[in-house]
Amino acid sequence: MKGIKRVITLKVNGDVHEVETYPNRTLLEVLREELSLTGTKEGCGEGACGSCTVLLDGNPVRSCLLLAIDAQDREVTTIEGLADGSRLDPLQDAFVEHHAIQCGFCTSGMILTARGLLNRHPHPTEDQIKLALSGNACRCTGYTKIIEAVKSVTEGRG
């Protein structure tokens, strides 16, 4: 790393953290390496696979493309912060119920992308769900069970 470390303040999953980091470190690196929030995965490292998706002010972003310093004064939500205590988010429950997890590597990005969609559109169409998830790659099988899980939440069957 080059440059001079700076102390930045991040609000992640409702908790405020002061982190000493280089200005060129990504949010993904800081989440995983400084805050030990390893639910956010590094896939391609180029923003193409969606595995590193987190919510920034309720909207999905690729944490591998966002500098940590640019997340200051904003609300970051990772998969670890989606549950309410021991109670899972309805999307997390639906992914389990519909066997939409597969190997699990892409799951946190899928769930947070879907949560971002539902934050904006509580009752999206199947086409809107497919479009929202089109930037998230699942290398295990297909997307049928993932889409069924998201649809079940929108239909109140989560």
mmCIF file of C-alpha atoms in Angstrom, residues 5-144:
data_model
loop_
_atom_site.group_PDB
_atom_site.id
_atom_site.type_symbol
_atom_site.label_atom_id
_atom_site.label_comp_id
_atom_site.label_asym_id
_atom_site.label_seq_id
_atom_site.Cartn_x
_atom_site.Cartn_y
_atom_site.Cartn_z
ATOM 1 C CA LYS A 5 -2.871 5.980 6.534
ATOM 2 C CA ARG A 6 -5.914 7.920 7.633
ATOM 3 C CA VAL A 7 -8.466 7.261 10.301
ATOM 4 C CA ILE A 8 -11.919 6.956 8.804
ATOM 5 C CA THR A 9 -15.242 6.423 10.503
ATOM 6 C CA LEU A 10 -17.567 3.816 9.087
ATOM 7 C CA LYS A 11 -21.079 2.972 10.204
ATOM 8 C CA VAL A 12 -21.526 -0.703 9.480
ATOM 9 C CA ASN A 13 -24.555 -2.713 10.530
ATOM 10 C CA GLY A 14 -25.527 0.058 12.946
ATOM 11 C CA ASP A 15 -22.147 0.159 14.704
ATOM 12 C CA VAL A 16 -19.641 2.992 14.330
ATOM 13 C CA HIS A 17 -16.025 1.930 13.674
ATOM 14 C CA GLU A 18 -12.897 4.048 13.482
ATOM 15 C CA VAL A 19 -10.451 2.373 11.118
ATOM 16 C CA GLU A 20 -6.899 3.359 10.269
ATOM 17 C CA THR A 21 -6.439 2.554 6.606
ATOM 18 C CA TYR A 22 -4.783 3.651 3.398
ATOM 19 C CA PRO A 23 -6.945 5.913 1.234
ATOM 20 C CA ASN A 24 -6.791 3.476 -1.696
ATOM 21 C CA ARG A 25 -8.259 0.483 0.149
ATOM 22 C CA THR A 26 -11.641 -0.718 -0.961
ATOM 23 C CA LEU A 27 -14.637 -1.101 1.282
ATOM 24 C CA LEU A 28 -14.423 -4.852 0.659
ATOM 25 C CA GLU A 29 -10.854 -4.976 1.987
ATOM 26 C CA VAL A 30 -11.707 -2.950 5.077
ATOM 27 C CA LEU A 31 -14.858 -4.944 5.834
ATOM 28 C CA ARG A 32 -13.075 -8.294 5.571
ATOM 29 C CA GLU A 33 -9.596 -7.473 6.879
ATOM 30 C CA GLU A 34 -10.174 -4.715 9.432
ATOM 31 C CA LEU A 35 -13.683 -5.453 10.676
ATOM 32 C CA SER A 36 -13.638 -9.265 10.195
ATOM 33 C CA LEU A 37 -16.967 -9.178 8.363
ATOM 34 C CA THR A 38 -16.185 -12.077 6.046
ATOM 35 C CA GLY A 39 -19.740 -12.646 4.836
ATOM 36 C CA THR A 40 -18.928 -10.209 2.044
ATOM 37 C CA LYS A 41 -17.038 -12.260 -0.538
ATOM 38 C CA GLU A 42 -14.423 -11.269 -3.062
ATOM 39 C CA GLY A 43 -15.211 -12.885 -6.388
ATOM 40 C CA CYS A 44 -13.885 -11.268 -9.539
ATOM 41 C CA GLY A 45 -12.533 -8.113 -7.889
ATOM 42 C CA GLU A 46 -13.814 -6.123 -10.875
ATOM 43 C CA GLY A 47 -17.450 -5.522 -9.947
ATOM 44 C CA ALA A 48 -18.754 -8.020 -12.465
ATOM 45 C CA CYS A 49 -19.875 -10.978 -10.317
ATOM 46 C CA GLY A 50 -21.748 -9.290 -7.451
ATOM 47 C CA SER A 51 -20.310 -11.485 -4.687
ATOM 48 C CA CYS A 52 -19.047 -8.428 -2.819
ATOM 49 C CA THR A 53 -22.404 -6.624 -2.820
ATOM 50 C CA VAL A 54 -23.321 -4.679 0.303
ATOM 51 C CA LEU A 55 -25.996 -2.082 0.903
ATOM 52 C CA LEU A 56 -24.933 1.551 1.032
ATOM 53 C CA ASP A 57 -27.780 3.688 2.352
ATOM 54 C CA GLY A 58 -30.103 0.811 1.437
ATOM 55 C CA ASN A 59 -28.905 0.448 -2.153
ATOM 56 C CA PRO A 60 -26.729 -2.399 -3.436
ATOM 57 C CA VAL A 61 -23.142 -1.481 -4.365
ATOM 58 C CA ARG A 62 -20.062 -3.472 -5.293
ATOM 59 C CA SER A 63 -17.741 -3.095 -2.316
ATOM 60 C CA CYS A 64 -14.731 -4.103 -4.440
ATOM 61 C CA LEU A 65 -15.193 -0.950 -6.519
ATOM 62 C CA LEU A 66 -15.898 1.500 -3.700
ATOM 63 C CA LEU A 67 -13.108 3.065 -1.681
ATOM 64 C CA ALA A 68 -13.716 2.704 2.030
ATOM 65 C CA ILE A 69 -13.122 6.415 2.470
ATOM 66 C CA ASP A 70 -16.118 7.088 0.208
ATOM 67 C CA ALA A 71 -18.399 5.142 2.556
ATOM 68 C CA GLN A 72 -17.831 7.566 5.421
ATOM 69 C CA ASP A 73 -20.969 9.154 6.852
ATOM 70 C CA ARG A 74 -23.126 6.583 5.098
ATOM 71 C CA GLU A 75 -24.892 3.457 6.333
ATOM 72 C CA VAL A 76 -23.245 0.204 5.248
ATOM 73 C CA THR A 77 -25.147 -3.059 5.671
ATOM 74 C CA THR A 78 -23.448 -6.405 5.187
ATOM 75 C CA ILE A 79 -25.034 -9.844 5.316
ATOM 76 C CA GLU A 80 -24.058 -10.007 9.001
ATOM 77 C CA GLY A 81 -26.216 -6.960 9.690
ATOM 78 C CA LEU A 82 -29.294 -8.023 7.791
ATOM 79 C CA ALA A 83 -30.693 -10.236 10.519
ATOM 80 C CA ASP A 84 -32.390 -8.712 13.556
ATOM 81 C CA GLY A 85 -30.566 -10.444 16.376
ATOM 82 C CA SER A 86 -31.245 -14.156 16.013
ATOM 83 C CA ARG A 87 -34.176 -13.492 13.660
ATOM 84 C CA LEU A 88 -33.159 -13.784 10.015
ATOM 85 C CA ASP A 89 -34.341 -11.345 7.377
ATOM 86 C CA PRO A 90 -37.286 -12.860 5.448
ATOM 87 C CA LEU A 91 -35.016 -13.105 2.377
ATOM 88 C CA GLN A 92 -32.479 -15.157 4.334
ATOM 89 C CA ASP A 93 -35.261 -17.468 5.525
ATOM 90 C CA ALA A 94 -36.620 -17.754 1.979
ATOM 91 C CA PHE A 95 -33.198 -18.659 0.540
ATOM 92 C CA VAL A 96 -32.919 -21.470 3.093
ATOM 93 C CA GLU A 97 -36.506 -22.653 2.584
ATOM 94 C CA HIS A 98 -36.228 -22.676 -1.218
ATOM 95 C CA HIS A 99 -32.757 -24.299 -1.269
ATOM 96 C CA ALA A 100 -31.409 -21.242 -3.077
ATOM 97 C CA ILE A 101 -28.063 -21.228 -1.308
ATOM 98 C CA GLN A 102 -26.086 -23.776 -3.377
ATOM 99 C CA CYS A 103 -22.402 -23.500 -2.339
ATOM 100 C CA GLY A 104 -23.132 -20.194 -0.593
ATOM 101 C CA PHE A 105 -20.346 -18.110 -2.114
ATOM 102 C CA CYS A 106 -22.672 -15.799 -4.055
ATOM 103 C CA THR A 107 -25.518 -15.932 -1.535
ATOM 104 C CA SER A 108 -24.726 -12.826 0.492
ATOM 105 C CA GLY A 109 -24.455 -10.737 -2.673
ATOM 106 C CA MET A 110 -27.674 -12.216 -4.045
ATOM 107 C CA ILE A 111 -29.591 -11.571 -0.834
ATOM 108 C CA LEU A 112 -28.328 -8.000 -0.469
ATOM 109 C CA THR A 113 -29.073 -7.236 -4.116
ATOM 110 C CA ALA A 114 -32.589 -8.604 -3.618
ATOM 111 C CA ARG A 115 -32.967 -6.635 -0.359
ATOM 112 C CA GLY A 116 -31.982 -3.462 -2.228
ATOM 113 C CA LEU A 117 -34.621 -4.217 -4.854
ATOM 114 C CA LEU A 118 -37.310 -4.851 -2.223
ATOM 115 C CA ASN A 119 -36.323 -1.638 -0.423
ATOM 116 C CA ARG A 120 -37.180 0.259 -3.615
ATOM 117 C CA HIS A 121 -39.982 -1.980 -4.941
ATOM 118 C CA PRO A 122 -41.718 -4.116 -2.295
ATOM 119 C CA HIS A 123 -43.654 -6.044 -4.961
ATOM 120 C CA PRO A 124 -41.444 -6.355 -8.034
ATOM 121 C CA THR A 125 -42.405 -8.391 -11.060
ATOM 122 C CA GLU A 126 -40.445 -11.515 -11.927
ATOM 123 C CA ASP A 127 -38.779 -9.565 -14.738
ATOM 124 C CA GLN A 128 -37.701 -6.864 -12.257
ATOM 125 C CA ILE A 129 -36.260 -9.551 -9.975
ATOM 126 C CA LYS A 130 -34.362 -11.117 -12.881
ATOM 127 C CA LEU A 131 -33.065 -7.724 -13.985
ATOM 128 C CA ALA A 132 -31.930 -6.828 -10.456
ATOM 129 C CA LEU A 133 -30.106 -10.145 -10.034
ATOM 130 C CA SER A 134 -28.634 -10.128 -13.543
ATOM 131 C CA GLY A 135 -25.420 -8.600 -12.225
ATOM 132 C CA ASN A 136 -24.893 -11.382 -9.688
ATOM 133 C CA ALA A 137 -23.239 -14.547 -10.896
ATOM 134 C CA CYS A 138 -24.062 -17.994 -9.502
ATOM 135 C CA ARG A 139 -21.606 -20.562 -10.755
ATOM 136 C CA CYS A 140 -23.300 -23.603 -9.139
ATOM 137 C CA THR A 141 -26.514 -24.064 -11.097
ATOM 138 C CA GLY A 142 -29.252 -21.795 -12.257
ATOM 139 C CA TYR A 143 -31.224 -18.977 -10.808
ATOM 140 C CA THR A 144 -34.626 -20.665 -10.581
#
